[in-house]
Amino acid sequence: MIEKPKTNKTMKRHLLYLFALLIFLASCSKKNDPAPTPEPDPTPTKPYVPDNSFKIVAYMPSYQDPGTILDHKYKMITHLFYAFLSPSAAADGSLQALPQSGRFAAVKAKCRANNVKFGISIGPGAADISENTFLVIAQTPAARTNFVKNIVNFAKSNDLDGVDMDWEYPRDNNGGSEAFHLLMQDLSIELHKIGKFLSAAVTPAVYVSSNRAAIQAKTYQYVDFFNIMQYDGAGYDATEPLNHASYKMSVASLDYWLGTRSMPKEKAIVGMPCYGKSSTGSALAYKNIEVANTANSNVNVATVNGVAYGYNGIPTIKQKTRLAKDRANGIMFWEFAQDTNNDNSLIKAANDELGRSY
């Protein structure tokens, strides 16, 4: 019998060898290939960077017309909060509609044009909102989570720099102290994830009350700065009984917060009023006091239409600004539209005391 040639077997061996060689080469090639480019994050976030610079904060309530404030005044502040965005009275963590959205947009545009950090203040602006609304929300886990989510979404969708919490006031006799801590902790964590700051407006703490010690030291780490409302304290200083925001009151407030309560200096902001108050508690904007008292804006009492008002004149504002520079890390004004646009402006006086250009 004639033996058949081994052509088929030989070809199979060659093909197997070639196939193995190709697999080897392919595996070597993959090791040398660059790593694939990751897909971009559809919702990118920027890291939070703490800001310990000296701050000049102003609040702008929705009931004020932004058109009454000249553009150059924006150069005199570093932060502005539009007030207020309020929670729903249902206390389920939902938010009410923003009042005067056109004014909100106008103020935001002015801040952006003048390099001012712009934020929203969450507060009791609506008539049906009380401190109990905040308490119920903060004490109820589901409502608190919803509240935080809605605030963060508002800040994100409106491209805000930060949020201010103006709960007036958490108290230490009804669970409010721990509830405030939990709310600020949760809100801070979520805001910092998207590079936005958190501040809080707090009591001057010069009177013994259930709200005085409600802010716990463990909460400080979550709040970037505290706007201390050092006003509405008529009679605190017997030498100036009509002055509702005396220098003595500001000193006592800082003594308490920085000394007794150990608040970090870099987080303390000295609050000052741009309004006066009468003996009956009625308020009048500084710009109206200044118009009626143009001969002297350097005193703390003025009579307008037969009514005496205690307020902060230019020397007191400068004195408090020096106090803030020495012992705190900023100043705050309630509120922006109550100041004048002229050379007797209280905010201008503070800038001049700081030697700040504007």
mmCIF file with all atom_site columns, N, CA and C in Angstrom, residues 276-343:
data_model
loop_
_atom_site.group_PDB
_atom_site.id
_atom_site.type_symbol
_atom_site.label_atom_id
_atom_site.label_alt_id
_atom_site.label_comp_id
_atom_site.label_asym_id
_atom_site.label_entity_id
_atom_site.label_seq_id
_atom_site.pdbx_PDB_ins_code
_atom_site.Cartn_x
_atom_site.Cartn_y
_atom_site.Cartn_z
_atom_site.occupancy
_atom_site.B_iso_or_equiv
_atom_site.pdbx_formal_charge
_atom_site.auth_seq_id
_atom_site.auth_comp_id
_atom_site.auth_asym_id
_atom_site.auth_atom_id
_atom_site.pdbx_PDB_model_num
ATOM 1   N N  . GLY A 1 276 ? -32.584 102.183 62.757 1.00 0.00 ? 276 GLY A N  1
ATOM 2   C CA . GLY A 1 276 ? -32.730 102.607 64.138 1.00 0.00 ? 276 GLY A CA 1
ATOM 3   C C  . GLY A 1 276 ? -34.042 102.112 64.708 1.00 0.00 ? 276 GLY A C  1
ATOM 4   N N  . LYS A 1 277 ? -34.179 102.209 66.042 1.00 0.00 ? 277 LYS A N  1
ATOM 5   C CA . LYS A 1 277 ? -35.411 101.798 66.697 1.00 0.00 ? 277 LYS A CA 1
ATOM 6   C C  . LYS A 1 277 ? -35.844 102.850 67.716 1.00 0.00 ? 277 LYS A C  1
ATOM 7   N N  . SER A 1 278 ? -37.159 102.996 67.825 1.00 0.00 ? 278 SER A N  1
ATOM 8   C CA . SER A 1 278 ? -37.710 103.936 68.791 1.00 0.00 ? 278 SER A CA 1
ATOM 9   C C  . SER A 1 278 ? -37.924 103.238 70.124 1.00 0.00 ? 278 SER A C  1
ATOM 10  N N  . SER A 1 279 ? -38.382 103.987 71.113 1.00 0.00 ? 279 SER A N  1
ATOM 11  C CA . SER A 1 279 ? -38.620 103.402 72.437 1.00 0.00 ? 279 SER A CA 1
ATOM 12  C C  . SER A 1 279 ? -39.769 102.403 72.410 1.00 0.00 ? 279 SER A C  1
ATOM 13  N N  . THR A 1 280 ? -40.634 102.488 71.389 1.00 0.00 ? 280 THR A N  1
ATOM 14  C CA . THR A 1 280 ? -41.750 101.545 71.271 1.00 0.00 ? 280 THR A CA 1
ATOM 15  C C  . THR A 1 280 ? -41.409 100.352 70.382 1.00 0.00 ? 280 THR A C  1
ATOM 16  N N  . GLY A 1 281 ? -40.181 100.347 69.825 1.00 0.00 ? 281 GLY A N  1
ATOM 17  C CA . GLY A 1 281 ? -39.759 99.228  68.996 1.00 0.00 ? 281 GLY A CA 1
ATOM 18  C C  . GLY A 1 281 ? -39.985 99.398  67.512 1.00 0.00 ? 281 GLY A C  1
ATOM 19  N N  . SER A 1 282 ? -40.521 100.532 67.090 1.00 0.00 ? 282 SER A N  1
ATOM 20  C CA . SER A 1 282 ? -40.695 100.757 65.656 1.00 0.00 ? 282 SER A CA 1
ATOM 21  C C  . SER A 1 282 ? -39.337 101.018 65.015 1.00 0.00 ? 282 SER A C  1
ATOM 22  N N  . ALA A 1 283 ? -39.183 100.547 63.784 1.00 0.00 ? 283 ALA A N  1
ATOM 23  C CA . ALA A 1 283 ? -37.886 100.642 63.106 1.00 0.00 ? 283 ALA A CA 1
ATOM 24  C C  . ALA A 1 283 ? -37.922 101.664 61.981 1.00 0.00 ? 283 ALA A C  1
ATOM 25  N N  . LEU A 1 284 ? -36.760 102.271 61.700 1.00 0.00 ? 284 LEU A N  1
ATOM 26  C CA . LEU A 1 284 ? -36.614 103.223 60.602 1.00 0.00 ? 284 LEU A CA 1
ATOM 27  C C  . LEU A 1 284 ? -35.250 103.015 59.963 1.00 0.00 ? 284 LEU A C  1
ATOM 28  N N  . ALA A 1 285 ? -35.231 102.927 58.631 1.00 0.00 ? 285 ALA A N  1
ATOM 29  C CA . ALA A 1 285 ? -33.983 102.697 57.909 1.00 0.00 ? 285 ALA A CA 1
ATOM 30  C C  . ALA A 1 285 ? -33.005 103.845 58.136 1.00 0.00 ? 285 ALA A C  1
ATOM 31  N N  . TYR A 1 286 ? -31.721 103.498 58.210 1.00 0.00 ? 286 TYR A N  1
ATOM 32  C CA . TYR A 1 286 ? -30.683 104.510 58.394 1.00 0.00 ? 286 TYR A CA 1
ATOM 33  C C  . TYR A 1 286 ? -30.739 105.572 57.303 1.00 0.00 ? 286 TYR A C  1
ATOM 34  N N  . LYS A 1 287 ? -31.036 105.199 56.065 1.00 0.00 ? 287 LYS A N  1
ATOM 35  C CA . LYS A 1 287 ? -31.061 106.189 54.985 1.00 0.00 ? 287 LYS A CA 1
ATOM 36  C C  . LYS A 1 287 ? -32.130 107.252 55.239 1.00 0.00 ? 287 LYS A C  1
ATOM 37  N N  . ASN A 1 288 ? -33.222 106.882 55.903 1.00 0.00 ? 288 ASN A N  1
ATOM 38  C CA . ASN A 1 288 ? -34.257 107.861 56.248 1.00 0.00 ? 288 ASN A CA 1
ATOM 39  C C  . ASN A 1 288 ? -33.845 108.707 57.441 1.00 0.00 ? 288 ASN A C  1
ATOM 40  N N  . ILE A 1 289 ? -33.129 108.094 58.370 1.00 0.00 ? 289 ILE A N  1
ATOM 41  C CA . ILE A 1 289 ? -32.596 108.851 59.504 1.00 0.00 ? 289 ILE A CA 1
ATOM 42  C C  . ILE A 1 289 ? -31.562 109.855 59.015 1.00 0.00 ? 289 ILE A C  1
ATOM 43  N N  . GLU A 1 290 ? -30.699 109.414 58.104 1.00 0.00 ? 290 GLU A N  1
ATOM 44  C CA . GLU A 1 290 ? -29.617 110.267 57.593 1.00 0.00 ? 290 GLU A CA 1
ATOM 45  C C  . GLU A 1 290 ? -30.178 111.467 56.841 1.00 0.00 ? 290 GLU A C  1
ATOM 46  N N  . VAL A 1 291 ? -31.224 111.272 56.068 1.00 0.00 ? 291 VAL A N  1
ATOM 47  C CA . VAL A 1 291 ? -31.842 112.377 55.323 1.00 0.00 ? 291 VAL A CA 1
ATOM 48  C C  . VAL A 1 291 ? -32.379 113.437 56.281 1.00 0.00 ? 291 VAL A C  1
ATOM 49  N N  . ALA A 1 292 ? -32.979 112.981 57.383 1.00 0.00 ? 292 ALA A N  1
ATOM 50  C CA . ALA A 1 292 ? -33.554 113.916 58.351 1.00 0.00 ? 292 ALA A CA 1
ATOM 51  C C  . ALA A 1 292 ? -32.518 114.483 59.305 1.00 0.00 ? 292 ALA A C  1
ATOM 52  N N  . ASN A 1 293 ? -31.327 113.920 59.286 1.00 0.00 ? 293 ASN A N  1
ATOM 53  C CA . ASN A 1 293 ? -30.305 114.286 60.265 1.00 0.00 ? 293 ASN A CA 1
ATOM 54  C C  . ASN A 1 293 ? -28.970 114.559 59.589 1.00 0.00 ? 293 ASN A C  1
ATOM 55  N N  . THR A 1 294 ? -29.027 115.168 58.397 1.00 0.00 ? 294 THR A N  1
ATOM 56  C CA . THR A 1 294 ? -27.817 115.353 57.591 1.00 0.00 ? 294 THR A CA 1
ATOM 57  C C  . THR A 1 294 ? -26.761 116.188 58.294 1.00 0.00 ? 294 THR A C  1
ATOM 58  N N  . ALA A 1 295 ? -27.172 116.989 59.255 1.00 0.00 ? 295 ALA A N  1
ATOM 59  C CA . ALA A 1 295 ? -26.203 117.840 59.947 1.00 0.00 ? 295 ALA A CA 1
ATOM 60  C C  . ALA A 1 295 ? -25.236 117.017 60.797 1.00 0.00 ? 295 ALA A C  1
ATOM 61  N N  . ASN A 1 296 ? -25.646 115.811 61.169 1.00 0.00 ? 296 ASN A N  1
ATOM 62  C CA . ASN A 1 296 ? -24.779 115.028 62.053 1.00 0.00 ? 296 ASN A CA 1
ATOM 63  C C  . ASN A 1 296 ? -25.123 113.541 61.978 1.00 0.00 ? 296 ASN A C  1
ATOM 64  N N  . SER A 1 297 ? -24.293 112.777 61.259 1.00 0.00 ? 297 SER A N  1
ATOM 65  C CA . SER A 1 297 ? -24.463 111.314 61.201 1.00 0.00 ? 297 SER A CA 1
ATOM 66  C C  . SER A 1 297 ? -23.485 110.630 62.151 1.00 0.00 ? 297 SER A C  1
ATOM 67  N N  . ASN A 1 298 ? -22.926 111.416 63.073 1.00 0.00 ? 298 ASN A N  1
ATOM 68  C CA . ASN A 1 298 ? -21.899 110.892 63.963 1.00 0.00 ? 298 ASN A CA 1
ATOM 69  C C  . ASN A 1 298 ? -22.413 110.602 65.361 1.00 0.00 ? 298 ASN A C  1
ATOM 70  N N  . VAL A 1 299 ? -23.721 110.666 65.545 1.00 0.00 ? 299 VAL A N  1
ATOM 71  C CA . VAL A 1 299 ? -24.299 110.356 66.855 1.00 0.00 ? 299 VAL A CA 1
ATOM 72  C C  . VAL A 1 299 ? -25.163 109.107 66.719 1.00 0.00 ? 299 VAL A C  1
ATOM 73  N N  . ASN A 1 300 ? -25.644 108.594 67.849 1.00 0.00 ? 300 ASN A N  1
ATOM 74  C CA . ASN A 1 300 ? -26.424 107.357 67.839 1.00 0.00 ? 300 ASN A CA 1
ATOM 75  C C  . ASN A 1 300 ? -27.900 107.564 68.135 1.00 0.00 ? 300 ASN A C  1
ATOM 76  N N  . VAL A 1 301 ? -28.339 108.815 68.160 1.00 0.00 ? 301 VAL A N  1
ATOM 77  C CA . VAL A 1 301 ? -29.757 109.119 68.381 1.00 0.00 ? 301 VAL A CA 1
ATOM 78  C C  . VAL A 1 301 ? -30.156 110.233 67.438 1.00 0.00 ? 301 VAL A C  1
ATOM 79  N N  . ALA A 1 302 ? -31.332 110.080 66.808 1.00 0.00 ? 302 ALA A N  1
ATOM 80  C CA . ALA A 1 302 ? -31.842 111.122 65.915 1.00 0.00 ? 302 ALA A CA 1
ATOM 81  C C  . ALA A 1 302 ? -33.357 111.185 66.045 1.00 0.00 ? 302 ALA A C  1
ATOM 82  N N  . THR A 1 303 ? -33.893 112.394 65.886 1.00 0.00 ? 303 THR A N  1
ATOM 83  C CA . THR A 1 303 ? -35.341 112.579 65.950 1.00 0.00 ? 303 THR A CA 1
ATOM 84  C C  . THR A 1 303 ? -35.878 112.794 64.543 1.00 0.00 ? 303 THR A C  1
ATOM 85  N N  . VAL A 1 304 ? -36.833 111.964 64.148 1.00 0.00 ? 304 VAL A N  1
ATOM 86  C CA . VAL A 1 304 ? -37.445 112.035 62.824 1.00 0.00 ? 304 VAL A CA 1
ATOM 87  C C  . VAL A 1 304 ? -38.958 112.120 62.998 1.00 0.00 ? 304 VAL A C  1
ATOM 88  N N  . ASN A 1 305 ? -39.525 113.222 62.500 1.00 0.00 ? 305 ASN A N  1
ATOM 89  C CA . ASN A 1 305 ? -40.972 113.451 62.634 1.00 0.00 ? 305 ASN A CA 1
ATOM 90  C C  . ASN A 1 305 ? -41.443 113.347 64.084 1.00 0.00 ? 305 ASN A C  1
ATOM 91  N N  . GLY A 1 306 ? -40.623 113.890 64.963 1.00 0.00 ? 306 GLY A N  1
ATOM 92  C CA . GLY A 1 306 ? -40.987 113.936 66.377 1.00 0.00 ? 306 GLY A CA 1
ATOM 93  C C  . GLY A 1 306 ? -40.725 112.669 67.158 1.00 0.00 ? 306 GLY A C  1
ATOM 94  N N  . VAL A 1 307 ? -40.143 111.642 66.502 1.00 0.00 ? 307 VAL A N  1
ATOM 95  C CA . VAL A 1 307 ? -39.859 110.368 67.181 1.00 0.00 ? 307 VAL A CA 1
ATOM 96  C C  . VAL A 1 307 ? -38.354 110.164 67.266 1.00 0.00 ? 307 VAL A C  1
ATOM 97  N N  . ALA A 1 308 ? -37.862 109.834 68.459 1.00 0.00 ? 308 ALA A N  1
ATOM 98  C CA . ALA A 1 308 ? -36.431 109.597 68.651 1.00 0.00 ? 308 ALA A CA 1
ATOM 99  C C  . ALA A 1 308 ? -36.090 108.144 68.312 1.00 0.00 ? 308 ALA A C  1
ATOM 100 N N  . TYR A 1 309 ? -35.010 107.981 67.564 1.00 0.00 ? 309 TYR A N  1
ATOM 101 C CA . TYR A 1 309 ? -34.549 106.642 67.173 1.00 0.00 ? 309 TYR A CA 1
ATOM 102 C C  . TYR A 1 309 ? -33.095 106.448 67.616 1.00 0.00 ? 309 TYR A C  1
ATOM 103 N N  . GLY A 1 310 ? -32.821 105.318 68.207 1.00 0.00 ? 310 GLY A N  1
ATOM 104 C CA . GLY A 1 310 ? -31.447 104.935 68.514 1.00 0.00 ? 310 GLY A CA 1
ATOM 105 C C  . GLY A 1 310 ? -30.903 104.090 67.376 1.00 0.00 ? 310 GLY A C  1
ATOM 106 N N  . TYR A 1 311 ? -29.695 104.381 66.953 1.00 0.00 ? 311 TYR A N  1
ATOM 107 C CA . TYR A 1 311 ? -29.109 103.673 65.806 1.00 0.00 ? 311 TYR A CA 1
ATOM 108 C C  . TYR A 1 311 ? -27.597 103.680 65.953 1.00 0.00 ? 311 TYR A C  1
ATOM 109 N N  . ASN A 1 312 ? -26.882 103.187 64.960 1.00 0.00 ? 312 ASN A N  1
ATOM 110 C CA . ASN A 1 312 ? -25.416 103.228 64.943 1.00 0.00 ? 312 ASN A CA 1
ATOM 111 C C  . ASN A 1 312 ? -24.953 104.286 63.962 1.00 0.00 ? 312 ASN A C  1
ATOM 112 N N  . GLY A 1 313 ? -24.325 105.351 64.489 1.00 0.00 ? 313 GLY A N  1
ATOM 113 C CA . GLY A 1 313 ? -23.743 106.367 63.622 1.00 0.00 ? 313 GLY A CA 1
ATOM 114 C C  . GLY A 1 313 ? -22.383 105.917 63.101 1.00 0.00 ? 313 GLY A C  1
ATOM 115 N N  . ILE A 1 314 ? -21.788 106.726 62.278 1.00 0.00 ? 314 ILE A N  1
ATOM 116 C CA . ILE A 1 314 ? -20.521 106.381 61.633 1.00 0.00 ? 314 ILE A CA 1
ATOM 117 C C  . ILE A 1 314 ? -19.415 106.033 62.632 1.00 0.00 ? 314 ILE A C  1
ATOM 118 N N  . PRO A 1 315 ? -19.207 106.820 63.709 1.00 0.00 ? 315 PRO A N  1
ATOM 119 C CA . PRO A 1 315 ? -18.141 106.455 64.659 1.00 0.00 ? 315 PRO A CA 1
ATOM 120 C C  . PRO A 1 315 ? -18.353 105.084 65.297 1.00 0.00 ? 315 PRO A C  1
ATOM 121 N N  . THR A 1 316 ? -19.592 104.743 65.613 1.00 0.00 ? 316 THR A N  1
ATOM 122 C CA . THR A 1 316 ? -19.872 103.441 66.227 1.00 0.00 ? 316 THR A CA 1
ATOM 123 C C  . THR A 1 316 ? -19.614 102.308 65.245 1.00 0.00 ? 316 THR A C  1
ATOM 124 N N  . ILE A 1 317 ? -20.002 102.511 63.988 1.00 0.00 ? 317 ILE A N  1
ATOM 125 C CA . ILE A 1 317 ? -19.739 101.501 62.961 1.00 0.00 ? 317 ILE A CA 1
ATOM 126 C C  . ILE A 1 317 ? -18.228 101.285 62.807 1.00 0.00 ? 317 ILE A C  1
ATOM 127 N N  . LYS A 1 318 ? -17.469 102.354 62.810 1.00 0.00 ? 318 LYS A N  1
ATOM 128 C CA . LYS A 1 318 ? -16.013 102.223 62.693 1.00 0.00 ? 318 LYS A CA 1
ATOM 129 C C  . LYS A 1 318 ? -15.425 101.538 63.922 1.00 0.00 ? 318 LYS A C  1
ATOM 130 N N  . GLN A 1 319 ? -15.951 101.865 65.097 1.00 0.00 ? 319 GLN A N  1
ATOM 131 C CA . GLN A 1 319 ? -15.475 101.249 66.336 1.00 0.00 ? 319 GLN A CA 1
ATOM 132 C C  . GLN A 1 319 ? -15.744 99.742  66.323 1.00 0.00 ? 319 GLN A C  1
ATOM 133 N N  . LYS A 1 320 ? -16.921 99.364  65.870 1.00 0.00 ? 320 LYS A N  1
ATOM 134 C CA . LYS A 1 320 ? -17.263 97.937  65.793 1.00 0.00 ? 320 LYS A CA 1
ATOM 135 C C  . LYS A 1 320 ? -16.443 97.220  64.722 1.00 0.00 ? 320 LYS A C  1
ATOM 136 N N  . THR A 1 321 ? -16.132 97.924  63.648 1.00 0.00 ? 321 THR A N  1
ATOM 137 C CA . THR A 1 321 ? -15.310 97.329  62.598 1.00 0.00 ? 321 THR A CA 1
ATOM 138 C C  . THR A 1 321 ? -13.907 97.028  63.124 1.00 0.00 ? 321 THR A C  1
ATOM 139 N N  . ARG A 1 322 ? -13.362 97.950  63.937 1.00 0.00 ? 322 ARG A N  1
ATOM 140 C CA . ARG A 1 322 ? -12.052 97.696  64.558 1.00 0.00 ? 322 ARG A CA 1
ATOM 141 C C  . ARG A 1 322 ? -12.134 96.499  65.496 1.00 0.00 ? 322 ARG A C  1
ATOM 142 N N  . LEU A 1 323 ? -13.249 96.403  66.225 1.00 0.00 ? 323 LEU A N  1
ATOM 143 C CA . LEU A 1 323 ? -13.466 95.274  67.128 1.00 0.00 ? 323 LEU A CA 1
ATOM 144 C C  . LEU A 1 323 ? -13.468 93.959  66.343 1.00 0.00 ? 323 LEU A C  1
ATOM 145 N N  . ALA A 1 324 ? -14.172 93.959  65.223 1.00 0.00 ? 324 ALA A N  1
ATOM 146 C CA . ALA A 1 324 ? -14.246 92.754  64.391 1.00 0.00 ? 324 ALA A CA 1
ATOM 147 C C  . ALA A 1 324 ? -12.882 92.388  63.817 1.00 0.00 ? 324 ALA A C  1
ATOM 148 N N  . LYS A 1 325 ? -12.134 93.400  63.416 1.00 0.00 ? 325 LYS A N  1
ATOM 149 C CA . LYS A 1 325 ? -10.801 93.145  62.852 1.00 0.00 ? 325 LYS A CA 1
ATOM 150 C C  . LYS A 1 325 ? -9.867  92.557  63.902 1.00 0.00 ? 325 LYS A C  1
ATOM 151 N N  . ASP A 1 326 ? -10.007 93.010  65.148 1.00 0.00 ? 326 ASP A N  1
ATOM 152 C CA . ASP A 1 326 ? -9.134  92.549  66.230 1.00 0.00 ? 326 ASP A CA 1
ATOM 153 C C  . ASP A 1 326 ? -9.547  91.181  66.782 1.00 0.00 ? 326 ASP A C  1
ATOM 154 N N  . ARG A 1 327 ? -10.864 90.949  66.877 1.00 0.00 ? 327 ARG A N  1
ATOM 155 C CA . ARG A 1 327 ? -11.315 89.776  67.621 1.00 0.00 ? 327 ARG A CA 1
ATOM 156 C C  . ARG A 1 327 ? -12.109 88.761  66.810 1.00 0.00 ? 327 ARG A C  1
ATOM 157 N N  . ALA A 1 328 ? -12.569 89.149  65.618 1.00 0.00 ? 328 ALA A N  1
ATOM 158 C CA . ALA A 1 328 ? -13.405 88.254  64.823 1.00 0.00 ? 328 ALA A CA 1
ATOM 159 C C  . ALA A 1 328 ? -12.842 88.139  63.412 1.00 0.00 ? 328 ALA A C  1
ATOM 160 N N  . ASN A 1 329 ? -13.701 87.823  62.445 1.00 0.00 ? 329 ASN A N  1
ATOM 161 C CA . ASN A 1 329 ? -13.204 87.643  61.075 1.00 0.00 ? 329 ASN A CA 1
ATOM 162 C C  . ASN A 1 329 ? -14.172 88.198  60.039 1.00 0.00 ? 329 ASN A C  1
ATOM 163 N N  . GLY A 1 330 ? -14.920 89.224  60.446 1.00 0.00 ? 330 GLY A N  1
ATOM 164 C CA . GLY A 1 330 ? -15.807 89.828  59.467 1.00 0.00 ? 330 GLY A CA 1
ATOM 165 C C  . GLY A 1 330 ? -16.889 90.657  60.120 1.00 0.00 ? 330 GLY A C  1
ATOM 166 N N  . ILE A 1 331 ? -17.637 91.366  59.268 1.00 0.00 ? 331 ILE A N  1
ATOM 167 C CA . ILE A 1 331 ? -18.764 92.175  59.719 1.00 0.00 ? 331 ILE A CA 1
ATOM 168 C C  . ILE A 1 331 ? -19.970 91.844  58.848 1.00 0.00 ? 331 ILE A C  1
ATOM 169 N N  . MET A 1 332 ? -21.157 92.091  59.379 1.00 0.00 ? 332 MET A N  1
ATOM 170 C CA . MET A 1 332 ? -22.401 91.792  58.665 1.00 0.00 ? 332 MET A CA 1
ATOM 171 C C  . MET A 1 332 ? -23.388 92.924  58.863 1.00 0.00 ? 332 MET A C  1
ATOM 172 N N  . PHE A 1 333 ? -24.153 93.227  57.821 1.00 0.00 ? 333 PHE A N  1
ATOM 173 C CA . PHE A 1 333 ? -25.145 94.292  57.900 1.00 0.00 ? 333 PHE A CA 1
ATOM 174 C C  . PHE A 1 333 ? -26.545 93.769  57.577 1.00 0.00 ? 333 PHE A C  1
ATOM 175 N N  . TRP A 1 334 ? -27.490 94.091  58.458 1.00 0.00 ? 334 TRP A N  1
ATOM 176 C CA . TRP A 1 334 ? -28.911 93.957  58.148 1.00 0.00 ? 334 TRP A CA 1
ATOM 177 C C  . TRP A 1 334 ? -29.452 95.377  58.075 1.00 0.00 ? 334 TRP A C  1
ATOM 178 N N  . GLU A 1 335 ? -29.845 95.842  56.882 1.00 0.00 ? 335 GLU A N  1
ATOM 179 C CA . GLU A 1 335 ? -29.672 95.138  55.647 1.00 0.00 ? 335 GLU A CA 1
ATOM 180 C C  . GLU A 1 335 ? -29.255 96.120  54.566 1.00 0.00 ? 335 GLU A C  1
ATOM 181 N N  . PHE A 1 336 ? -28.883 95.598  53.409 1.00 0.00 ? 336 PHE A N  1
ATOM 182 C CA . PHE A 1 336 ? -28.204 96.334  52.346 1.00 0.00 ? 336 PHE A CA 1
ATOM 183 C C  . PHE A 1 336 ? -28.965 97.580  51.897 1.00 0.00 ? 336 PHE A C  1
ATOM 184 N N  . ALA A 1 337 ? -30.254 97.453  51.668 1.00 0.00 ? 337 ALA A N  1
ATOM 185 C CA . ALA A 1 337 ? -31.037 98.550  51.096 1.00 0.00 ? 337 ALA A CA 1
ATOM 186 C C  . ALA A 1 337 ? -31.366 99.648  52.102 1.00 0.00 ? 337 ALA A C  1
ATOM 187 N N  . GLN A 1 338 ? -31.098 99.421  53.392 1.00 0.00 ? 338 GLN A N  1
ATOM 188 C CA . GLN A 1 338 ? -31.392 100.444 54.402 1.00 0.00 ? 338 GLN A CA 1
ATOM 189 C C  . GLN A 1 338 ? -30.264 101.466 54.536 1.00 0.00 ? 338 GLN A C  1
ATOM 190 N N  . ASP A 1 339 ? -29.128 101.179 53.938 1.00 0.00 ? 339 ASP A N  1
ATOM 191 C CA . ASP A 1 339 ? -27.987 102.085 53.994 1.00 0.00 ? 339 ASP A CA 1
ATOM 192 C C  . ASP A 1 339 ? -28.160 103.186 52.944 1.00 0.00 ? 339 ASP A C  1
ATOM 193 N N  . THR A 1 340 ? -27.393 104.253 53.066 1.00 0.00 ? 340 THR A N  1
ATOM 194 C CA . THR A 1 340 ? -27.414 105.311 52.053 1.00 0.00 ? 340 THR A CA 1
ATOM 195 C C  . THR A 1 340 ? -26.458 104.963 50.919 1.00 0.00 ? 340 THR A C  1
ATOM 196 N N  . ASN A 1 341 ? -26.608 105.683 49.816 1.00 0.00 ? 341 ASN A N  1
ATOM 197 C CA . ASN A 1 341 ? -25.683 105.534 48.679 1.00 0.00 ? 341 ASN A CA 1
ATOM 198 C C  . ASN A 1 341 ? -24.624 106.635 48.664 1.00 0.00 ? 341 ASN A C  1
ATOM 199 N N  . ASN A 1 342 ? -24.686 107.540 49.642 1.00 0.00 ? 342 ASN A N  1
ATOM 200 C CA . ASN A 1 342 ? -23.802 108.706 49.614 1.00 0.00 ? 342 ASN A CA 1
ATOM 201 C C  . ASN A 1 342 ? -22.585 108.517 50.533 1.00 0.00 ? 342 ASN A C  1
ATOM 202 N N  . ASP A 1 343 ? -21.893 109.613 50.787 1.00 0.00 ? 343 ASP A N  1
ATOM 203 C CA . ASP A 1 343 ? -20.663 109.548 51.585 1.00 0.00 ? 343 ASP A CA 1
ATOM 204 C C  . ASP A 1 343 ? -20.904 109.239 53.057 1.00 0.00 ? 343 ASP A C  1
#
